[in-house]
Coordinates of C-alpha atoms in Angstrom, one line a residue:
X1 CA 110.8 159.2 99.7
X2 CA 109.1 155.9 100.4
X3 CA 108.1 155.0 103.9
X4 CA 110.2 152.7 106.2
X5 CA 109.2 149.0 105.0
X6 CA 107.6 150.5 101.8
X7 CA 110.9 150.5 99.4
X8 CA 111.3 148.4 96.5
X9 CA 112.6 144.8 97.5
X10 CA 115.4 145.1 94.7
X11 CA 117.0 147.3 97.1
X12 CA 116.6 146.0 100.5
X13 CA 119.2 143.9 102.1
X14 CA 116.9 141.3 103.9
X15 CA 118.4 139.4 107.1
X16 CA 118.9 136.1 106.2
X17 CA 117.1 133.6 108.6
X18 CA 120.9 131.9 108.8
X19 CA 122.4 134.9 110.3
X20 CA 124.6 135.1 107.2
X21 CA 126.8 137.9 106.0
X22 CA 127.3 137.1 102.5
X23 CA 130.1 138.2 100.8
X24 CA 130.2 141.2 103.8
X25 CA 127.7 143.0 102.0
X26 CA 127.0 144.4 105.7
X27 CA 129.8 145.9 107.6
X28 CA 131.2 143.9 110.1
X29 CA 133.0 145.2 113.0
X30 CA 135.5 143.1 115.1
X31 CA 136.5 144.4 118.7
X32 CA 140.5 144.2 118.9
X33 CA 141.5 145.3 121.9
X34 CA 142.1 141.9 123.8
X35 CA 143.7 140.4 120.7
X36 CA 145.9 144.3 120.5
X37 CA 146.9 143.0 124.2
X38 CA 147.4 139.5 123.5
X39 CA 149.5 140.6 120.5
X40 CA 152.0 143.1 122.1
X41 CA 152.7 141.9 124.5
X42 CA 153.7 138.4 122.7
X43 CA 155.3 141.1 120.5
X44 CA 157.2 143.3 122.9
X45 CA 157.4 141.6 126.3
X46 CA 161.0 139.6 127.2
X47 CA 163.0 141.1 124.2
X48 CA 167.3 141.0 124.7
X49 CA 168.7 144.4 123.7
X50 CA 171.7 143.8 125.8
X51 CA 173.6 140.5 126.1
X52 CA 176.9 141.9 128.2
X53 CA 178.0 143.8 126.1
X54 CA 180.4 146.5 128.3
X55 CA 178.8 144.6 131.0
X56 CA 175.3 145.7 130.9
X57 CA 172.4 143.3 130.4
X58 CA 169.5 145.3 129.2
X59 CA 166.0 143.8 128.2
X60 CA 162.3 144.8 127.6
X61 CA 160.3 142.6 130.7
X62 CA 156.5 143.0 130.7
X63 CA 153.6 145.4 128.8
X64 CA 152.6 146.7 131.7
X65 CA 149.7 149.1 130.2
X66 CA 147.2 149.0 127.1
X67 CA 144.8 151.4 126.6
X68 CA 142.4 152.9 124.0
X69 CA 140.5 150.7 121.6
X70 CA 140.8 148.9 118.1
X71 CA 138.9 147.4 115.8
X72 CA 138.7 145.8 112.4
X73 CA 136.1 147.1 109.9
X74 CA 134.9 144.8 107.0
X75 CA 132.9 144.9 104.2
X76 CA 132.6 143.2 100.7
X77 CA 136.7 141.9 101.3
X78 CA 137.2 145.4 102.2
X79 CA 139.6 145.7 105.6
X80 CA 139.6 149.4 107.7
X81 CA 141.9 149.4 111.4
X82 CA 140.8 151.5 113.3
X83 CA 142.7 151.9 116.4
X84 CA 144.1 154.6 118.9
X85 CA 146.0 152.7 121.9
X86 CA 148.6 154.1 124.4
X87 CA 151.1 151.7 126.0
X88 CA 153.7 151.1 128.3
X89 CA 156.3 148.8 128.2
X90 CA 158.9 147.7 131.3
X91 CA 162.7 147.4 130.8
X92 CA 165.0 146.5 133.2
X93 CA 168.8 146.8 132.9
X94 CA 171.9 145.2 135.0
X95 CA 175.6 145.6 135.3
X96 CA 178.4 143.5 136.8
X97 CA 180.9 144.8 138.5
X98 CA 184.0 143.8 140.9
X99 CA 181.2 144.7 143.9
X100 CA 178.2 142.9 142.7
X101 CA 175.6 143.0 139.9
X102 CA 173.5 146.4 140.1
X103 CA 169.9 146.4 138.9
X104 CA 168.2 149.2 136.9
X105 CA 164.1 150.0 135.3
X106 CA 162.1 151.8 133.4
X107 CA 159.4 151.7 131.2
X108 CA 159.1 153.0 127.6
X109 CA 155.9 154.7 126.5
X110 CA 153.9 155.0 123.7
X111 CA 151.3 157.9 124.3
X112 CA 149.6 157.9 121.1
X113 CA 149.3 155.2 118.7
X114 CA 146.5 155.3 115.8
X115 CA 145.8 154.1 112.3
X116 CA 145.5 157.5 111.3
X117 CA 149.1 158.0 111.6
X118 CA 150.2 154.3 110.7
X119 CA 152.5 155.3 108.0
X120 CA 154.6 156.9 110.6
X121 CA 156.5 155.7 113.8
X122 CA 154.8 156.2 117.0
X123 CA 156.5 158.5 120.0
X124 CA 158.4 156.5 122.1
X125 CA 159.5 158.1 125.8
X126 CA 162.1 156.3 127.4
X127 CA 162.3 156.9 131.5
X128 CA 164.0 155.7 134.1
X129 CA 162.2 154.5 137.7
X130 CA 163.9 155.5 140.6
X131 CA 167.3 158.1 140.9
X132 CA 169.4 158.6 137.4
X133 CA 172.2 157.7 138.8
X134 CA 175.1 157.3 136.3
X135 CA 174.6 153.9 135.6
X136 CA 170.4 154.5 135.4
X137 CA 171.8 157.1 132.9
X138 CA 174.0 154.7 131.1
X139 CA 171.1 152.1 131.1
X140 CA 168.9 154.9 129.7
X141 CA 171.4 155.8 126.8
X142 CA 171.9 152.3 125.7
X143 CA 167.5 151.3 125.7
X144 CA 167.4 154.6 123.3
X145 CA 170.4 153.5 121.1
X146 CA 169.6 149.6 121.1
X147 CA 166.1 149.2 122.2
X148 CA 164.2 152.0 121.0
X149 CA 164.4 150.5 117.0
X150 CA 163.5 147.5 118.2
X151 CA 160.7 148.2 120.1
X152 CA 159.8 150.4 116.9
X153 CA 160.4 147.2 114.6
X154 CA 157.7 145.2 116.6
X155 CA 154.9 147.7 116.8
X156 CA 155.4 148.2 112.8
X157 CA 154.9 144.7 112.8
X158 CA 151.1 144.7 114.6
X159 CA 150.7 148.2 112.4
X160 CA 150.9 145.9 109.6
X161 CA 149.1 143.0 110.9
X162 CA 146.2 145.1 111.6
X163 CA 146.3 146.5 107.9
X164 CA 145.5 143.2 107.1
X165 CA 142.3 142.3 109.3
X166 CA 144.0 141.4 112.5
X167 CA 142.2 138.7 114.0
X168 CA 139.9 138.5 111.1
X169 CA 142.6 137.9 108.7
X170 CA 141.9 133.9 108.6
X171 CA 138.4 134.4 107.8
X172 CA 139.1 136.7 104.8
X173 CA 141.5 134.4 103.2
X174 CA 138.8 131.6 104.2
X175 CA 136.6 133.7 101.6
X176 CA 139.5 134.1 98.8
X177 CA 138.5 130.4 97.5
X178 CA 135.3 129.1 96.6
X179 CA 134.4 126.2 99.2
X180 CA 133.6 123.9 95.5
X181 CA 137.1 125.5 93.9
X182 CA 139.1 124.9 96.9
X183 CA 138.1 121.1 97.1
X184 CA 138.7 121.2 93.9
X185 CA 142.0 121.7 94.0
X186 CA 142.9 119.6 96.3
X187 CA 141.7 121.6 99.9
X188 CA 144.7 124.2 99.9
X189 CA 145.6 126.1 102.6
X190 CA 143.6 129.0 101.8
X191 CA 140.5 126.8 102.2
X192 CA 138.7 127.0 105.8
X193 CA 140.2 125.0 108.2
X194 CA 137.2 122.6 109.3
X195 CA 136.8 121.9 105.9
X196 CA 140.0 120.5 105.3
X197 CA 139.5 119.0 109.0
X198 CA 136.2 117.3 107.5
X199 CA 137.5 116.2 104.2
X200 CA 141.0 114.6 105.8
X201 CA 139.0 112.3 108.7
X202 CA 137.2 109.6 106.6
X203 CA 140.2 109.4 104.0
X204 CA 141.8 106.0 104.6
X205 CA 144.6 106.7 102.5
X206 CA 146.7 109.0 105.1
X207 CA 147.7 105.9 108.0
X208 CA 149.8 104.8 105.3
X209 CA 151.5 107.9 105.2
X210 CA 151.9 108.5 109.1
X211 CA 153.3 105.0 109.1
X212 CA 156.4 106.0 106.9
X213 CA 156.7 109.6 109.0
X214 CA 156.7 107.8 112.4
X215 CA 159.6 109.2 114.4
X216 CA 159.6 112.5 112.1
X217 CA 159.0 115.8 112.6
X218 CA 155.4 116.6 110.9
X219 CA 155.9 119.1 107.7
X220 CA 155.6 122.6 109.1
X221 CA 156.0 122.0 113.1
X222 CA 159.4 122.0 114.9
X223 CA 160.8 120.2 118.0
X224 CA 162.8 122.5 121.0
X225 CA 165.0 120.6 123.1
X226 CA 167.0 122.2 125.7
X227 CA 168.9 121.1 129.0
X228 CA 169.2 123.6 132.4
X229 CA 171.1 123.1 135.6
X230 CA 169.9 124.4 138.8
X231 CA 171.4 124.8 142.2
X232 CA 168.6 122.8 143.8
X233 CA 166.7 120.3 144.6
X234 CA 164.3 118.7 142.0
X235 CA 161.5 119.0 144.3
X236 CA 162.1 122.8 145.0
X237 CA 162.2 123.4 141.3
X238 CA 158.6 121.2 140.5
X239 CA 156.8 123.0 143.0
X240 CA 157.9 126.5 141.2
X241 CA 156.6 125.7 138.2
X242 CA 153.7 124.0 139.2
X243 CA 153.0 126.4 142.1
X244 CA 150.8 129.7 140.8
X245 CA 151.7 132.1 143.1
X246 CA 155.4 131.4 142.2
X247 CA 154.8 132.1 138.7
X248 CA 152.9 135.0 139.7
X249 CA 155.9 136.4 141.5
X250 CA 159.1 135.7 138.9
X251 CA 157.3 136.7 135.9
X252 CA 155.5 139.2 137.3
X253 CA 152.0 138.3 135.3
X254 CA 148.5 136.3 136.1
X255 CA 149.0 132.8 136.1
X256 CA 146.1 130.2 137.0
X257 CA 147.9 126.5 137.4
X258 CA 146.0 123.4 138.0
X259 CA 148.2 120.3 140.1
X260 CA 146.4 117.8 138.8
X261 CA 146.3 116.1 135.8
X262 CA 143.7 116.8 133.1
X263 CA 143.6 120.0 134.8
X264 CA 144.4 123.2 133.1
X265 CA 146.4 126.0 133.4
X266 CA 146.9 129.5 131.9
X267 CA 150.3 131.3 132.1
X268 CA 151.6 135.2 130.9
X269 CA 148.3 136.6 131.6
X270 CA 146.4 134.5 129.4
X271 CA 149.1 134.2 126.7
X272 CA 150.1 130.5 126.9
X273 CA 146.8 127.8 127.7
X274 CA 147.1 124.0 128.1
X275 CA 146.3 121.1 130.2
X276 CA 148.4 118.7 132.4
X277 CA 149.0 115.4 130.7
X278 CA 151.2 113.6 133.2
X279 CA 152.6 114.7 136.7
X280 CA 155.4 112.8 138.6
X281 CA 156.1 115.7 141.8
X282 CA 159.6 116.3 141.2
X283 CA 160.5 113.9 138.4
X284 CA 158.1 114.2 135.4
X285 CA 155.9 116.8 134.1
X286 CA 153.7 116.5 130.2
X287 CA 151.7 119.2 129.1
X288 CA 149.3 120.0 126.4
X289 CA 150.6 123.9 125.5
X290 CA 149.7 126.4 123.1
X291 CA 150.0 130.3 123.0
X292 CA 146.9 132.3 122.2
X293 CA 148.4 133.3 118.4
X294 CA 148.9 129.8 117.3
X295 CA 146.0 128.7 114.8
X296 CA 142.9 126.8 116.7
X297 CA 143.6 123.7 117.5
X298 CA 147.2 123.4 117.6
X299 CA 148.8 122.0 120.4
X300 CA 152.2 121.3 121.0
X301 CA 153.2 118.8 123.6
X302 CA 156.0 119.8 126.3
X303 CA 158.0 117.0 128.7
X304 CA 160.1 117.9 131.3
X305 CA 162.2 115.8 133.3
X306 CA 163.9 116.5 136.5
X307 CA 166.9 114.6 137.2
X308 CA 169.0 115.4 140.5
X309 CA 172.5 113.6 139.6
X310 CA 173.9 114.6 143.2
X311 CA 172.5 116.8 146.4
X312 CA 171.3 120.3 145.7
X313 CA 171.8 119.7 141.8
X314 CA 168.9 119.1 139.4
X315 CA 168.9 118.9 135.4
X316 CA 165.9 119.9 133.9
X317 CA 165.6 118.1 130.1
X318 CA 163.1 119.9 128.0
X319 CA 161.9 118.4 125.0
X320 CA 158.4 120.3 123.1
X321 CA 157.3 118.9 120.5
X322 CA 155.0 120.1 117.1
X323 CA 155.7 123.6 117.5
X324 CA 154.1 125.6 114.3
X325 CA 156.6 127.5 112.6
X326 CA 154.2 130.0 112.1
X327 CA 151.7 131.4 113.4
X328 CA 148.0 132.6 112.8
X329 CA 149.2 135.8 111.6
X330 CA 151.8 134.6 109.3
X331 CA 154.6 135.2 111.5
X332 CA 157.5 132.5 111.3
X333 CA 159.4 133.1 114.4
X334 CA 157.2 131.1 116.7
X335 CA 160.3 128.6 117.5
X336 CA 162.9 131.0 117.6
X337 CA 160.7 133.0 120.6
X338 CA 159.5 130.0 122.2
X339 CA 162.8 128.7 122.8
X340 CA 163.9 131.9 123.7
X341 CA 161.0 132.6 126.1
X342 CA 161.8 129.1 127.8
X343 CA 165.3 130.5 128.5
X344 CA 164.7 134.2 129.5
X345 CA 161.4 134.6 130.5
X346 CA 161.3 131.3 133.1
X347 CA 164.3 129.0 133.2
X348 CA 166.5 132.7 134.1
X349 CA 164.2 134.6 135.9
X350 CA 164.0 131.7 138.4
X351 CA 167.6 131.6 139.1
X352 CA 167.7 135.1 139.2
X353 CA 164.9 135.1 141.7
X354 CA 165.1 132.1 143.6
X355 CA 169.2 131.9 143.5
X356 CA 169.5 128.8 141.8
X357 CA 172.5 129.4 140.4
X358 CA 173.8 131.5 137.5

């Protein structure tokens, strides 16, 4: 056997002075675990199993709990998971009655979930916090019926995700197409996306183009428009969602909010970023805002405006435009959960909290 540094050259892999890794030749090993958190919880957190049905409201609320580690192996195109995580997940359930609405919650918990047994549905334990009561019970019943195969759907869905290089997923498909073929063909999407950035800035051909879609919606981004009525004053309802502490307390997750503008924020533990455009204190806010899965770069733009038509009443009108209908990850129901993340996961919990009105 040859000494160290005395093998033939034809069969060392040198270290290229660039740092690259070309074509993977090496293995390359990307930590997961923040982008596992980042992803289940965007996955599993605020999800409707109940909508009144028999009179019980029944949803998932937070992930309360991820732990274990996972990781993405790569080499030569080649993707292997590796992953063993244990999670917890809150629900919380509530009935109306002729003496009130009673409140219910548990969590649900997955003790064990690995790559080695990704072909298979993880255990999922389904408890109760507090007495088991007969409505705790009933509450229990209906999270195993309803919720349990949904919360099963979503983790099949990161299962899969991960199958396919998790957060390296965009820089695999970067390396499907040639840098030379890609422009070749016109910069598809499968090409990286500062090269298409590059190419598209010096082309004067496009302001023709963004002339004739002024007032559209761009080709693959979506606008949400919504309208809410509180039981308040428009002042009382700025300062909620501009105060962090507030945030903090009716979604029950880190929040870091900035009250001026250009300053930034960061909401659902890190799962929404942006930055405060424009502030009018209880008549205007514009933000920049973006969740952690869309692709780099892509910002949509949020305006709401508080208008208190009589004493004690406020209507918020919330218009966001250029949201991606997908995201990073492929998944197309970024609208469909933003708009439903505006409505349960804030503009509810803050009557529910503050009494605002139902």
């Amino acid at each position: 056997m040859a000494k160290f540094g005395e093998g033939d050259a034809r069969w060392i892999v040198q270290e290229r002075p660039d740092g690259a890794n070309v074509h993977n030749w090496h293995w390359a090993e990307r930590d997961c675990l923040e982008w596992s958190r980042a992803r289940l919880s965007a996955l599993l957190a605020g999800l409707p199993v109940l909508s009144g049905e028999g009179g019980l409201t029944l949803r998932t609320t937070t992930l309360d709990k991820l732990d274990g580690e996972a990781y993405v192996n790569i080499r030569k195109g080649k993707v292997i998971p590796g992953y063993e995580l244990s999670l917890t997940l809150s629900w919380e359930a509530e009935a109306t009655s002729e003496s009130g609405v009673a409140k219910v919650t548990g969590a649900a918990e997955v003790p064990y979930l690995a790559d080695e047994n990704a072909d298979e549905d993880p255990e999922l334990r389904i408890t109760v916090r507090g007495d088991e009561d007969p409505l705790a019970r009933r509450a229990k019943d209906a999270f195993i019926a309803r919720g349990k195969p949904l919360v099963l759907e979503k983790i099949r869905e990161y299962v899969a995700t991960m199958a396919k290089g998790g957060p390296a997923k965009d820089e695999l498909d970067s390396k499907k197409i040639p840098t030379k073929t890609a422009a070749a063909i016109g910069g598809t999407a499968t090409a990286p996306a500062p090269a298409v950035k590059e190419a598209a800035a010096p082309a004067p051909a496009p302001v023709s183009k963004e002339k004739k879609a002024k007032g559209k919606e761009k080709e693959g981004f979506k606008t949400i428009e919504m309208k809410e009525k509180f039981n308040c004053r428009s002042k009382d309802i700025y300062e909620i969602l501009m105060d962090e502490n507030r945030w903090k307390g009716f979604t029950q997750s880190n929040a870091r909010i900035s009250k001026e503008v250009g300053g930034q924020f960061s909401l659902f533990d890190g799962s929404i970023t942006g930055v405060n455009e424009e502030l009018q204190e209880g008549k205007l806010i514009v933000q920049k805002w973006r969740f952690g899965s869309w692709a780099d770069g892509v910002y949509s733009t949020v305006r709401l405006v508080f208008d208190e038509p009589e004493s004690g009443v406020t209507i918020i009108k919330l218009k966001q435009t250029d949201v991606p209908e997908e995201d990073r990850y492929g998944n197309s129901t970024v609208v469909e959960n933003t708009e439903r993340g505006w409505t349960e996961l804030i503009f509810q919990r803050i009557r529910a909290v503050f009494g605002f009105g139902i």
